[in-house]
GROMACS .gro file of C-alpha atoms in nm:
model
  216
    1MET     CA    1   6.371   0.291   3.284
    2LYS     CA    2   6.378  -0.131   3.533
    3THR     CA    3   6.001  -0.053   3.516
    4ILE     CA    4   6.063  -0.119   3.134
    5LEU     CA    5   6.264  -0.354   3.147
    6ILE     CA    6   6.116  -0.661   3.423
    7PRO     CA    7   5.803  -0.700   3.207
    8LEU     CA    8   6.021  -0.698   2.874
    9SER     CA    9   6.228  -0.974   3.020
   10VAL     CA   10   5.957  -1.174   3.170
   11VAL     CA   11   5.789  -1.187   2.840
   12ALA     CA   12   6.089  -1.317   2.664
   13TRP     CA   13   6.127  -1.590   2.944
   14LEU     CA   14   5.748  -1.699   2.913
   15GLY     CA   15   5.817  -1.737   2.623
   16ALA     CA   16   6.087  -1.977   2.553
   17GLY     CA   17   5.973  -2.142   2.817
   18PHE     CA   18   5.682  -2.189   2.644
   19SER     CA   19   5.852  -2.300   2.340
   20VAL     CA   20   6.021  -2.550   2.495
   21HIS     CA   21   5.739  -2.709   2.638
   22ALA     CA   22   5.600  -2.753   2.296
   23ALA     CA   23   5.864  -2.899   2.136
   24SER     CA   24   5.943  -3.136   2.476
   25THR     CA   25   5.747  -3.506   2.314
   26ILE     CA   26   5.649  -3.568   1.988
   27ASP     CA   27   5.484  -3.878   1.803
   28LEU     CA   28   5.598  -4.166   1.658
   29THR     CA   29   5.324  -4.380   1.467
   30VAL     CA   30   5.450  -4.633   1.238
   31LYS     CA   31   5.176  -4.842   0.994
   32GLY     CA   32   5.205  -5.136   0.733
   33LEU     CA   33   4.952  -5.335   0.589
   34ILE     CA   34   5.077  -5.736   0.630
   35THR     CA   35   4.895  -5.910   0.289
   36PRO     CA   36   4.817  -6.304   0.193
   37MET     CA   37   4.916  -6.242  -0.168
   38ALA     CA   38   5.253  -6.363  -0.247
   39CYS     CA   39   5.423  -6.367  -0.520
   40THR     CA   40   5.734  -6.580  -0.726
   41PRO     CA   41   5.990  -6.420  -0.994
   42THR     CA   42   6.164  -6.683  -1.138
   43PHE     CA   43   6.371  -6.653  -1.461
   44VAL     CA   44   6.333  -6.958  -1.692
   45GLY     CA   45   6.716  -7.169  -1.661
   46GLY     CA   46   6.822  -7.033  -1.371
   47GLY     CA   47   6.851  -6.646  -1.468
   48LEU     CA   48   7.272  -6.737  -1.590
   49VAL     CA   49   7.401  -6.522  -1.847
   50ASP     CA   50   7.728  -6.623  -2.020
   51PHE     CA   51   7.896  -6.457  -2.291
   52GLY     CA   52   8.143  -6.691  -2.296
   53LYS     CA   53   8.492  -6.573  -2.369
   54ILE     CA   54   8.590  -6.233  -2.543
   55SER     CA   55   8.875  -6.129  -2.654
   56ARG     CA   56   9.028  -5.812  -2.558
   57ASN     CA   57   9.101  -5.813  -2.937
   58ASP     CA   58   8.746  -5.801  -3.055
   59LEU     CA   59   8.730  -5.486  -2.796
   60ASN     CA   60   8.695  -5.133  -2.942
   61LEU     CA   61   8.918  -4.902  -2.820
   62THR     CA   62   8.833  -4.535  -2.741
   63LYS     CA   63   8.393  -4.709  -2.736
   64GLY     CA   64   8.229  -4.936  -2.547
   65THR     CA   65   8.133  -5.257  -2.730
   66ARG     CA   66   7.752  -5.424  -2.757
   67LEU     CA   67   7.744  -5.769  -2.671
   68PRO     CA   68   7.523  -6.027  -2.894
   69LEU     CA   69   7.132  -5.968  -2.745
   70HIS     CA   70   7.093  -6.206  -2.560
   71TYR     CA   71   6.719  -6.262  -2.417
   72LEU     CA   72   6.533  -6.416  -2.078
   73THR     CA   73   6.215  -6.569  -2.017
   74LEU     CA   74   6.108  -6.457  -1.687
   75THR     CA   75   5.790  -6.476  -1.517
   76VAL     CA   76   5.596  -6.405  -1.213
   77ASN     CA   77   5.299  -6.642  -1.050
   78CYS     CA   78   5.084  -6.501  -0.751
   79ASN     CA   79   4.842  -6.746  -0.517
   80GLY     CA   80   4.619  -6.431  -0.618
   81ALA     CA   81   4.544  -6.219  -0.886
   82ALA     CA   82   4.736  -5.917  -0.698
   83ARG     CA   83   4.811  -5.557  -0.804
   84TYR     CA   84   5.208  -5.487  -0.820
   85ALA     CA   85   5.498  -5.397  -0.990
   86LEU     CA   86   5.882  -5.490  -1.038
   87ARG     CA   87   6.242  -5.283  -1.012
   88MET     CA   88   6.607  -5.431  -0.999
   89ARG     CA   89   6.854  -5.401  -0.695
   90ASP     CA   90   7.217  -5.396  -0.886
   91ASN     CA   91   7.386  -5.610  -0.621
   92ARG     CA   92   7.707  -5.511  -0.872
   93GLU     CA   93   7.608  -5.085  -0.784
   94GLY     CA   94   7.887  -4.871  -0.842
   95THR     CA   95   8.045  -5.034  -1.131
   96GLY     CA   96   7.867  -4.958  -1.386
   97HIS     CA   97   8.090  -4.685  -1.622
   98VAL     CA   98   7.791  -4.552  -1.725
   99ASN     CA   99   7.573  -4.390  -1.470
  100SER     CA  100   7.131  -4.441  -1.468
  101GLU     CA  101   6.940  -4.637  -1.290
  102ILE     CA  102   6.826  -4.817  -1.588
  103PHE     CA  103   7.237  -4.985  -1.648
  104TYR     CA  104   7.356  -5.236  -1.376
  105GLY     CA  105   7.738  -5.271  -1.333
  106LEU     CA  106   7.970  -5.592  -1.467
  107GLY     CA  107   8.184  -5.548  -1.206
  108LEU     CA  108   8.598  -5.452  -1.205
  109ASP     CA  109   8.927  -5.542  -1.386
  110HIS     CA  110   9.205  -5.623  -1.120
  111SER     CA  111   9.270  -5.244  -1.165
  112GLY     CA  112   8.967  -5.124  -1.051
  113ASN     CA  113   8.814  -4.949  -1.371
  114LYS     CA  114   8.471  -5.069  -1.444
  115LEU     CA  115   8.382  -5.281  -1.699
  116GLY     CA  116   8.083  -5.239  -1.868
  117VAL     CA  117   7.698  -5.196  -1.797
  118TYR     CA  118   7.425  -5.446  -1.881
  119SER     CA  119   6.982  -5.368  -1.860
  120LEU     CA  120   6.671  -5.528  -1.919
  121THR     CA  121   6.423  -5.447  -2.132
  122PHE     CA  122   6.032  -5.521  -2.119
  123ASP     CA  123   5.797  -5.561  -2.429
  124PRO     CA  124   5.464  -5.562  -2.355
  125ALA     CA  125   5.419  -5.728  -2.723
  126GLN     CA  126   5.647  -5.983  -2.546
  127THR     CA  127   5.426  -5.985  -2.184
  128VAL     CA  128   5.098  -6.247  -2.105
  129ALA     CA  129   4.949  -6.177  -1.825
  130ASP     CA  130   4.595  -6.407  -1.749
  131SER     CA  131   4.430  -6.416  -2.075
  132VAL     CA  132   4.414  -6.133  -2.112
  133PRO     CA  133   4.446  -6.064  -2.453
  134VAL     CA  134   4.663  -5.736  -2.487
  135ILE     CA  135   4.942  -5.583  -2.185
  136TYR     CA  136   5.045  -5.256  -2.148
  137GLY     CA  137   5.357  -5.130  -1.979
  138THR     CA  138   5.371  -4.840  -1.736
  139GLU     CA  139   5.624  -4.671  -1.505
  140SER     CA  140   5.600  -4.487  -1.187
  141THR     CA  141   5.903  -4.265  -1.019
  142THR     CA  142   5.690  -4.168  -0.709
  143GLY     CA  143   5.723  -4.514  -0.565
  144GLY     CA  144   5.361  -4.522  -0.685
  145VAL     CA  145   5.185  -4.210  -0.586
  146ALA     CA  146   5.185  -4.180  -0.984
  147TRP     CA  147   5.184  -4.358  -1.280
  148ARG     CA  148   5.233  -4.274  -1.658
  149THR     CA  149   5.041  -4.329  -1.915
  150SER     CA  150   4.976  -4.732  -1.977
  151ASN     CA  151   5.100  -4.762  -2.433
  152SER     CA  152   5.275  -5.044  -2.537
  153ASN     CA  153   5.652  -4.914  -2.620
  154PRO     CA  154   5.937  -5.114  -2.420
  155ILE     CA  155   6.028  -4.997  -2.066
  156ASP     CA  156   6.414  -5.079  -1.907
  157ILE     CA  157   6.366  -5.183  -1.603
  158GLY     CA  158   6.515  -4.908  -1.307
  159SER     CA  159   6.651  -4.971  -0.953
  160ARG     CA  160   6.486  -4.656  -0.850
  161SER     CA  161   6.165  -4.683  -1.020
  162TYR     CA  162   5.821  -4.887  -1.098
  163LEU     CA  163   5.741  -5.119  -1.385
  164GLY     CA  164   5.373  -5.245  -1.339
  165PHE     CA  165   5.160  -5.398  -1.650
  166THR     CA  166   4.781  -5.340  -1.726
  167ASP     CA  167   4.520  -5.466  -1.958
  168GLN     CA  168   4.404  -5.089  -2.001
  169VAL     CA  169   4.589  -4.868  -2.270
  170GLY     CA  170   4.603  -4.494  -2.186
  171SER     CA  171   4.557  -4.548  -1.830
  172THR     CA  172   4.730  -4.369  -1.575
  173LEU     CA  173   4.582  -4.576  -1.229
  174GLY     CA  174   4.888  -4.850  -1.266
  175PRO     CA  175   4.902  -5.169  -1.280
  176SER     CA  176   4.627  -5.425  -1.295
  177ALA     CA  177   4.599  -5.720  -1.112
  178ILE     CA  178   4.762  -6.001  -1.257
  179GLN     CA  179   4.762  -6.360  -1.086
  180ASN     CA  180   5.055  -6.561  -1.374
  181LEU     CA  181   5.258  -6.289  -1.547
  182SER     CA  182   5.522  -6.429  -1.858
  183ALA     CA  183   5.667  -6.161  -2.001
  184THR     CA  184   5.994  -6.222  -2.280
  185VAL     CA  185   6.249  -5.975  -2.140
  186LYS     CA  186   6.611  -5.887  -2.327
  187LEU     CA  187   6.904  -5.776  -2.202
  188GLU     CA  188   7.197  -5.614  -2.331
  189ALA     CA  189   7.549  -5.564  -2.224
  190THR     CA  190   7.825  -5.319  -2.304
  191ILE     CA  191   8.179  -5.352  -2.239
  192ASN     CA  192   8.363  -4.986  -2.165
  193ALA     CA  193   8.621  -4.843  -2.399
  194ARG     CA  194   8.949  -5.120  -2.401
  195GLN     CA  195   9.169  -4.789  -2.308
  196ASN     CA  196   9.004  -4.719  -2.005
  197LEU     CA  197   9.071  -5.087  -1.868
  198VAL     CA  198   9.361  -5.360  -1.791
  199LEU     CA  199   9.278  -5.685  -1.991
  200ASP     CA  200   9.649  -5.781  -1.913
  201GLU     CA  201   9.499  -6.083  -1.778
  202GLU     CA  202   9.161  -6.319  -1.776
  203THR     CA  203   8.904  -6.073  -1.618
  204PRO     CA  204   8.546  -6.222  -1.566
  205LEU     CA  205   8.259  -6.038  -1.629
  206ASP     CA  206   8.024  -5.976  -1.305
  207GLY     CA  207   7.685  -5.884  -1.339
  208SER     CA  208   7.474  -5.924  -1.026
  209ALA     CA  209   7.153  -5.799  -0.989
  210THR     CA  210   6.753  -5.858  -0.793
  211LEU     CA  211   6.410  -5.872  -0.958
  212GLU     CA  212   6.184  -5.705  -0.713
  213VAL     CA  213   5.829  -5.752  -0.632
  214VAL     CA  214   5.655  -5.469  -0.475
  215TYR     CA  215   5.294  -5.482  -0.336
  216LEU     CA  216   5.071  -5.218  -0.411
   0.00000   0.00000   0.00000
């Protein structure tokens, strides 16, 4: 029995020793690419949307109240033709009463209730890029690995997806290289149902988001 058990224990020990040795080191590789490209996004007029004073009595009791549409002009100017995409980061994350990447929060009332949401919609038909006669929109939900077939449909900009533009219809290759872009963007805001809010004092809408240019 000992002549059988001793070799087995040695084999087990050697196997364990080999496993530990094989896992004792690991390599880390850090990569990146510094590009000379630089693009500056700008909302004409400073990117401020002010709905003014809204009476609580004008808000729907049991469902959301849509506020009047607002339109903004966005320009993206680069120091050369560049492939890039756009995405938004919500600076009031967690304050929207609808959970979706295309909706951004409007802050909280003094009791911590969620005031509402807003969205930004890009329309390729209202977008001009360089001297290209027609622009199409495309979108990636995989960080730019794969792109939706480009078309002329309006697109809501999201916080977890990329939005880009191309001069090629029906393409899955992603955005074209663009130097100067101008787009009319629709902003739509909805206030939460009045029954879900405490509005016994003046309550400011406090939406804030950051538009980011992602270089591809």
